[in-house]
Tab-separated table of C-alpha atoms in Angstrom:
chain	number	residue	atom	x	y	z
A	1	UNK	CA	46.473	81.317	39.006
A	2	UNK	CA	48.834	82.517	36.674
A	3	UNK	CA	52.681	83.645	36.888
A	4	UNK	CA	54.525	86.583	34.922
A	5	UNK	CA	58.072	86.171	35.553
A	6	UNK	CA	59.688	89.539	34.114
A	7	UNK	CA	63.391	89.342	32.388
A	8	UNK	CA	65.584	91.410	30.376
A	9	UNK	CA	69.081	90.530	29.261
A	10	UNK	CA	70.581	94.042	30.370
A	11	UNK	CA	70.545	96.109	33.430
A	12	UNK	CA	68.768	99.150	33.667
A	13	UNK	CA	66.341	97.860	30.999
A	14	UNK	CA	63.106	98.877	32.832
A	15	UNK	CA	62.361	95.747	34.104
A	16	UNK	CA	61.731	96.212	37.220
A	17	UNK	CA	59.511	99.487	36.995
A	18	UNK	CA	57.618	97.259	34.499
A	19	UNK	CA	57.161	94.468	37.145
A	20	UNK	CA	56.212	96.705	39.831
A	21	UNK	CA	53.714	98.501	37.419
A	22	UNK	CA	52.369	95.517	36.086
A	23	UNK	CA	51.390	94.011	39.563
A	24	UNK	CA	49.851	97.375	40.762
A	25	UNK	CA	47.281	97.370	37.606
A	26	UNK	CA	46.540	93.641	38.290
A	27	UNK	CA	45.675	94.763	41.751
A	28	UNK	CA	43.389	97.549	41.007
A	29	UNK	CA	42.171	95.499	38.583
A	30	UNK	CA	40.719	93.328	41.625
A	31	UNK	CA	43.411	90.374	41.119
A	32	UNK	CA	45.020	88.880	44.183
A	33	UNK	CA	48.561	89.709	43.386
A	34	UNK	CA	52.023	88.048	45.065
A	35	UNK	CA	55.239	90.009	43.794
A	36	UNK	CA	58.054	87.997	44.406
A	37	UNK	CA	61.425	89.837	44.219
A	38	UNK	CA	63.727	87.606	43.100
A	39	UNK	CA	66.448	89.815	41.424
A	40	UNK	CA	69.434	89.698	44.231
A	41	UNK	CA	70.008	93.410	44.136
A	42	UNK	CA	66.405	93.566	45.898
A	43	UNK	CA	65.662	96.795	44.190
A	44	UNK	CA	62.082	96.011	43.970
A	45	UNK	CA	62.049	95.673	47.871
A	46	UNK	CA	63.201	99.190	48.755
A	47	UNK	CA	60.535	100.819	45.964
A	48	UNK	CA	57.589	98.831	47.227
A	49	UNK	CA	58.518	98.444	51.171
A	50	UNK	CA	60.999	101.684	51.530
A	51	UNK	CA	63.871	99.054	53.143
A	52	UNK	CA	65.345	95.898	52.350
A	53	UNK	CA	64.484	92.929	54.968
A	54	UNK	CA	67.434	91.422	56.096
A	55	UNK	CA	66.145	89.524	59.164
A	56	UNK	CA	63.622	87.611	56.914
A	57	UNK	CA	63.678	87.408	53.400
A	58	UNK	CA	63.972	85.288	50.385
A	59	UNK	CA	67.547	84.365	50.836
A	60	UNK	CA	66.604	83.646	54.926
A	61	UNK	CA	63.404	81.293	53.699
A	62	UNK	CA	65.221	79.629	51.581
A	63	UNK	CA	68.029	78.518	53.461
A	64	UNK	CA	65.545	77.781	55.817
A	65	UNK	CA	63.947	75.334	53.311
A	66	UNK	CA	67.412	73.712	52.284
A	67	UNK	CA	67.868	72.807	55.779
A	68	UNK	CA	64.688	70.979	56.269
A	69	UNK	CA	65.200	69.510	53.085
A	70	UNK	CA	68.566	68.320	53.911
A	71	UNK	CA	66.960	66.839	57.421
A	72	UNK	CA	68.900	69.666	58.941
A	73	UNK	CA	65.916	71.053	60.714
A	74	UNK	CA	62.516	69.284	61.912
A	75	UNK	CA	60.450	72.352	60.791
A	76	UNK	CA	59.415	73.696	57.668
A	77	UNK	CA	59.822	77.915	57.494
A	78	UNK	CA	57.122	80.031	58.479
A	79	UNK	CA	56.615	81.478	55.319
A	80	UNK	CA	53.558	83.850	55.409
A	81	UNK	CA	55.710	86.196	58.074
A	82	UNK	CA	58.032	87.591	55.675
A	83	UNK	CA	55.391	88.655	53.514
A	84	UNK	CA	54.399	92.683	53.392
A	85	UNK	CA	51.559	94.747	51.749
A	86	UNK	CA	52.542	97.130	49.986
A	87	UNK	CA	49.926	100.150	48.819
A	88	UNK	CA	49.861	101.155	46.171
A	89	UNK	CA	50.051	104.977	45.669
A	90	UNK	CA	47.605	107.211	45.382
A	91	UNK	CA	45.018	103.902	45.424
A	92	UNK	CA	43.120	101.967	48.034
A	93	UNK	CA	44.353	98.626	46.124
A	94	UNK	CA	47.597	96.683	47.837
A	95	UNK	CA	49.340	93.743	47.188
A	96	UNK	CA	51.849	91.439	49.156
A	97	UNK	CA	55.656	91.262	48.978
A	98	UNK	CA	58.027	88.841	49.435
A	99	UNK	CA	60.958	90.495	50.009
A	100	UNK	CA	64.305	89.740	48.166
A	101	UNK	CA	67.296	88.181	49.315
A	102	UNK	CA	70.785	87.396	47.506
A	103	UNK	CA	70.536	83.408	46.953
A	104	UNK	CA	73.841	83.226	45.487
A	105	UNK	CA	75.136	84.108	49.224
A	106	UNK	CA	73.618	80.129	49.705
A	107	UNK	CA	74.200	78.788	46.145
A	108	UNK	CA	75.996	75.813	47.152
A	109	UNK	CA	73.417	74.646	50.015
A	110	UNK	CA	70.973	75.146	47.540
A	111	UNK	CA	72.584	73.022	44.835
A	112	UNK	CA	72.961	70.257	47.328
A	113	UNK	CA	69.430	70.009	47.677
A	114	UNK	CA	68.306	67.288	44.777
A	115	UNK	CA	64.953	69.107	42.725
A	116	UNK	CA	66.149	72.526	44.049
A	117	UNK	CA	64.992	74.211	40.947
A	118	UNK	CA	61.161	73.077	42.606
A	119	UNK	CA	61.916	75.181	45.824
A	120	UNK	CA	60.631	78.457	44.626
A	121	UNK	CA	57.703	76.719	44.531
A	122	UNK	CA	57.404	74.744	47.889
A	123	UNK	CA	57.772	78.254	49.280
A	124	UNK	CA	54.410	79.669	47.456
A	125	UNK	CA	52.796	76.869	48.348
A	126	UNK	CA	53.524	77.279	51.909
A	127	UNK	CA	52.310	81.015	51.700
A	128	UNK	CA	48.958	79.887	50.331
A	129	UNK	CA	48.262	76.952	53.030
A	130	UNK	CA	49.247	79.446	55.735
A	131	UNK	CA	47.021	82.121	54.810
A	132	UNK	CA	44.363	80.136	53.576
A	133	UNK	CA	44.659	82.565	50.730
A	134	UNK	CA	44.909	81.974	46.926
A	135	UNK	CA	46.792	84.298	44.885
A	136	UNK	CA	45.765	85.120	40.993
A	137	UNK	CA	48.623	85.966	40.002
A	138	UNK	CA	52.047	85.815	41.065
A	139	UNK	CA	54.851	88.466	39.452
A	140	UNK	CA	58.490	87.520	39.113
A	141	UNK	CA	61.386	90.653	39.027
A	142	UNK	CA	64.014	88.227	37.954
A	143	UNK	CA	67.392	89.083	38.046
A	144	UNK	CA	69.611	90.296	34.814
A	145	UNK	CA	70.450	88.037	32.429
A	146	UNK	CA	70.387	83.777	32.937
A	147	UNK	CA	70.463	83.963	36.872
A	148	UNK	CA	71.572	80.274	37.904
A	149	UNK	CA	68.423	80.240	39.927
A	150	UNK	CA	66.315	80.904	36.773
A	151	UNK	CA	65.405	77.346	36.789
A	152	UNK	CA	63.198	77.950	39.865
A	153	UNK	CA	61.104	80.240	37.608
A	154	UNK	CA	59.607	76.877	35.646
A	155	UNK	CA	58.275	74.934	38.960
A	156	UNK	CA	55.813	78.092	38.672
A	157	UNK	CA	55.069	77.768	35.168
A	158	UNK	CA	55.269	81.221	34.311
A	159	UNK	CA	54.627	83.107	31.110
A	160	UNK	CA	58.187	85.717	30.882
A	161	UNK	CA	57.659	89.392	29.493
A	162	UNK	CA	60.880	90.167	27.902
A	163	UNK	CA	62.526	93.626	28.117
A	164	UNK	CA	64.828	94.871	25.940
A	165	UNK	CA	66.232	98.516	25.078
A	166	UNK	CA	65.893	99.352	21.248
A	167	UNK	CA	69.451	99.017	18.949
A	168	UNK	CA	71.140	96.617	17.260
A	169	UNK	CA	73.563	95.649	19.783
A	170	UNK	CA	71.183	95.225	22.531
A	171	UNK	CA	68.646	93.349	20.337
A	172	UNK	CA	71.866	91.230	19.375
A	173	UNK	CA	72.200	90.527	23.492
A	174	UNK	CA	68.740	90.094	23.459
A	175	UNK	CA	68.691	87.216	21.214
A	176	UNK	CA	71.716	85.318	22.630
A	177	UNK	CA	69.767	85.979	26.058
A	178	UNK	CA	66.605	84.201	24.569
A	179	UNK	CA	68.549	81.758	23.080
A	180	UNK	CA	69.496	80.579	26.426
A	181	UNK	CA	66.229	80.618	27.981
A	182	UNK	CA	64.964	78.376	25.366
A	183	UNK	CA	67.409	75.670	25.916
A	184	UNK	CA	66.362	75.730	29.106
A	185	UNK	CA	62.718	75.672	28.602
A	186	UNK	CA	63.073	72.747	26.005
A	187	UNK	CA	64.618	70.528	28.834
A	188	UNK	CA	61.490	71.708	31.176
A	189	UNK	CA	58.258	69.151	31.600
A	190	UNK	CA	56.146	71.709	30.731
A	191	UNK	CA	52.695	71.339	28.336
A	192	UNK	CA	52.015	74.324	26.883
A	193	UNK	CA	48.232	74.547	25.431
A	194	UNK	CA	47.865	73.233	22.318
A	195	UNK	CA	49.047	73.763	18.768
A	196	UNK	CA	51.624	76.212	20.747
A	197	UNK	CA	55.358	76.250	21.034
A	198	UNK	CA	57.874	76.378	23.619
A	199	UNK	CA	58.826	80.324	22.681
A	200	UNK	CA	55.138	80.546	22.889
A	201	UNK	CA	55.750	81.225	26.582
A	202	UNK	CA	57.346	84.346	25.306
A	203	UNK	CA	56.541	87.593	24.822
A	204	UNK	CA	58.409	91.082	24.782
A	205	UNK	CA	58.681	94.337	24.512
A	206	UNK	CA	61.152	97.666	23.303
A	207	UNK	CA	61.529	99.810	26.255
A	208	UNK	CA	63.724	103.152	26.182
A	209	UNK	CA	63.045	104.550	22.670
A	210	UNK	CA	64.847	107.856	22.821
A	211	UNK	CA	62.877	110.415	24.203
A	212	UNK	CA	63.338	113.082	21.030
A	213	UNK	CA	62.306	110.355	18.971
A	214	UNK	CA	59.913	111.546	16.222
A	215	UNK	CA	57.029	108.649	16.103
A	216	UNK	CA	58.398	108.074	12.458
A	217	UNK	CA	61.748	107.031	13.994
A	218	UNK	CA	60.406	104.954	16.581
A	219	UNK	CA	58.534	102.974	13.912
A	220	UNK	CA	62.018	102.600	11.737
A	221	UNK	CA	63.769	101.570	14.929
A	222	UNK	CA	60.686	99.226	15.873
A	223	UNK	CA	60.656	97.584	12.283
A	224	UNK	CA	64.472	96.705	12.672
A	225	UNK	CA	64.172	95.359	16.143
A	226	UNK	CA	61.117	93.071	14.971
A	227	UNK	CA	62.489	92.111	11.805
A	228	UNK	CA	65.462	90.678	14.076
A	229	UNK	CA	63.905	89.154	16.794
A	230	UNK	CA	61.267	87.216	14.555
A	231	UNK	CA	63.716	85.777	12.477
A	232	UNK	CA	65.573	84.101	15.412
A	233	UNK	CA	62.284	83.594	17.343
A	234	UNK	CA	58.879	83.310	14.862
A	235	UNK	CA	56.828	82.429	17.591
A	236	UNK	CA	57.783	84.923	20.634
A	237	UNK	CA	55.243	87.688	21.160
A	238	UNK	CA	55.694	91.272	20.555
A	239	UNK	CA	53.564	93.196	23.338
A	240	UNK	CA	52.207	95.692	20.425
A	241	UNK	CA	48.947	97.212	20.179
A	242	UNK	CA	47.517	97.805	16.847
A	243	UNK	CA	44.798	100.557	18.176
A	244	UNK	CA	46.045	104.057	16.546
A	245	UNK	CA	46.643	106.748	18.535
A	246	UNK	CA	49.344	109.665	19.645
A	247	UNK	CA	51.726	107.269	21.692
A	248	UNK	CA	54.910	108.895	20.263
A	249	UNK	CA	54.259	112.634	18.973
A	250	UNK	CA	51.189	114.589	16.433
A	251	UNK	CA	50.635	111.677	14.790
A	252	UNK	CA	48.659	108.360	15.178
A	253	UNK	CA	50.832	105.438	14.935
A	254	UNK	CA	50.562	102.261	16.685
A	255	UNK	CA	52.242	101.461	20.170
A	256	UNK	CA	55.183	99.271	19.739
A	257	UNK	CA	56.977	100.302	23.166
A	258	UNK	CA	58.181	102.732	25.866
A	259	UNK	CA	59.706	105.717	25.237
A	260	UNK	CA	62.736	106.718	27.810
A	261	UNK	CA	61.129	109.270	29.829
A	262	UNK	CA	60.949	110.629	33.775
A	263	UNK	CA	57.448	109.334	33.850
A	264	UNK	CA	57.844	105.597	33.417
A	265	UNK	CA	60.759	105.299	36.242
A	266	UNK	CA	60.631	103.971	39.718
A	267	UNK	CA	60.645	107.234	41.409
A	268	UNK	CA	57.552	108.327	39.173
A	269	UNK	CA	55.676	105.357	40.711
A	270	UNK	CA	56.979	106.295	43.932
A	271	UNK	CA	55.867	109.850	43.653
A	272	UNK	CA	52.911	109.670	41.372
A	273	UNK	CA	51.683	106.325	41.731
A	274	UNK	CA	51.001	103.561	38.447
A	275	UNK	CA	50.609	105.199	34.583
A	276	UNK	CA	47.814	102.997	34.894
A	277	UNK	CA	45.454	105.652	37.258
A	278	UNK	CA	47.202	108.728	36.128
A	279	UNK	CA	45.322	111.645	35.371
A	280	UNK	CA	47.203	114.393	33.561
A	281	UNK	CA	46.338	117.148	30.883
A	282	UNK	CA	49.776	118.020	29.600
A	283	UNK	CA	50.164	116.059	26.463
A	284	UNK	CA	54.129	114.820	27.168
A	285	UNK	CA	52.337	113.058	30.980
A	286	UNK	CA	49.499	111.915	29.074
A	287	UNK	CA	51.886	110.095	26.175
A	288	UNK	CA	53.516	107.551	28.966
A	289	UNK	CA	50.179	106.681	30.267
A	290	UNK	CA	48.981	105.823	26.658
A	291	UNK	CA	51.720	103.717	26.145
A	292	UNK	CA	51.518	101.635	29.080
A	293	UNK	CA	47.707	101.233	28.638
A	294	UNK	CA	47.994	100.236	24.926
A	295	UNK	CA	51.213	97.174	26.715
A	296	UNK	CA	48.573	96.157	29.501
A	297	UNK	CA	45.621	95.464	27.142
A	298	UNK	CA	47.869	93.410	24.847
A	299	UNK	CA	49.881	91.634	28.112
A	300	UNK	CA	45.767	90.756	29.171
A	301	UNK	CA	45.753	89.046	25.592
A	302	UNK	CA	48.519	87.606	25.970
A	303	UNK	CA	47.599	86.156	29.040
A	304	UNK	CA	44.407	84.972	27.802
A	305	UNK	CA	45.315	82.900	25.178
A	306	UNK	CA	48.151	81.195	27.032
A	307	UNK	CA	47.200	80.668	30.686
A	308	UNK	CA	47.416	78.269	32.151
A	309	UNK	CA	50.598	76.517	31.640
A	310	UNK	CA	51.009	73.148	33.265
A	311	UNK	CA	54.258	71.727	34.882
A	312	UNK	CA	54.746	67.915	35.072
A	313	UNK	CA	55.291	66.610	38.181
């Protein structure tokens, strides 16, 4: 099993759609896939599920979980009941939800708790010995910026996909945001595989290229962005795909990220299903799915060279 815990440093970012994307390719790709939503704003919830869950939820699990912890209760939660399947457009494929829920509502019950940055990962655990069912992979839409929950991400051991828009001001966000991560991950038990770094972990990608872009531009504005965040960070991974093609305009160029178009949004998924099993002739649909083919096979390489990732215990 392996965990893809999806961040950005600014909101409205494309995170999110990303995520949701992400985890319905996995799942047609035959993986067992758990999306967790753990961004507060629970956005992920309505797309997938069409309502937010306020009767049981993440926030209603884990307080739950703090009060058994805390000797509070005699039970553990039933986990497993709060989960939904969600299926996926226009495909027989599904995967399971767990809905999201604003923790900061319980921050200081939480932060009472000693190890509460392990309690994201008590509750998986619980899912999979209820259902008697083991998950591949397990997606993460974490919240904006350094949530001061993030530390629950590393009980999971998750490799993060990175999302930022293009520009230097945002890539200058970007970097502080990483920066922070980092720290955190340095103080983290965690064994990466070998001859790898901490940053390893890493990996992201330029969403939100300008849709008028000419591919010429988006290769100037791509250089800039890389010649930034590789300086700061040598060993984070750009989700880039060498294979030529016409991701951007006439003209074969390599993919180096997402153009800002209708077709990569959550109402698109909603409506048309995931880039990844869209069939279109018009060149301008076709472009979007291109893109998102040429991140998934490189995200697959990514994941292959760096799963698994071990947490000490």
């Amino acid at each position: 099993m392996f965990t893809i815990a999806f961040i950005s440093a600014s909101g409205g970012a494309g995170k999110t759609t990303l995520a949701i994307n992400t985890a319905a390719s996995l799942a047609i790709d035959g993986r067992k896939v758990l999306f967790i939503d753990f961004d507060p704003s629970a956005m992920a919830t309505r797309v997938l599920l069409g309502r937010t869950f306020d009767e049981c939820n993440l926030k209603t699990l884990m307080k739950k979980l703090v009060d058994y912890s805390r000797g509070y209760s005699r039970n553990m939660p039933t986990v497993s009941e709060c989960l939904h399947q969600h299926k996926i457009p226009g495909n027989n494929a599904a995967f399971h939800v767990l809905p999201g829920g604003n923790l900061d509502e319980i921050s200081n019950d939480i932060k009472n708790v000693p190890n509460w940055g392990s309690l994201l990962k008590v509750l998986v655990d619980k899912i999979m010995e209820e259902m008697s069912y083991d998950f591949d992979v397990i997606i993460l839409d974490s919240p904006n910026w350094v949530y001061q929950f993030f530390e629950m991400t590393f009980s999971l051991a998750p490799l993060y996909v990175a999302i930022t828009r293009p520009g230097i001001q945002e890539i200058t966000k970007f970097i502080d945001f990483l920066r922070q991560i980092m720290d955190m991950l340095y103080n983290q038990k965690i064994f990466v595989p070998s001859n790898k770094r901490y940053d390893s972990l890493v990996s992201y990608i330029v969403n939100q290229y300008r849709s008028n872009m000419k591919a010429q531009d988006v290769m100037k504005t791509w250089r800039e962005a890389k010649e930034i965040v590789s300086k700061a960070f040598p060993n984070i991974r750009p989700l880039t795909n060498n294979k030529p093609d016409k991701y951007y305009g006439k003209e074969n160029t390599e993919f180096v990220g997402f153009k800002h178009v209708d077709d990569i949004s959550l109402d698109s998924y909603v409506e048309d299903g995931p880039l990844y099993t869209r069939k279109y002739k018009e060149e301008d649909k076709i472009k979007p799915i291109k893109q998102f083919k040429a991140y998934y096979e490189s995200l697959m390489q990514f994941i292959s060279e760096m799963a698994p990732v071990e947490v000490a215990h």
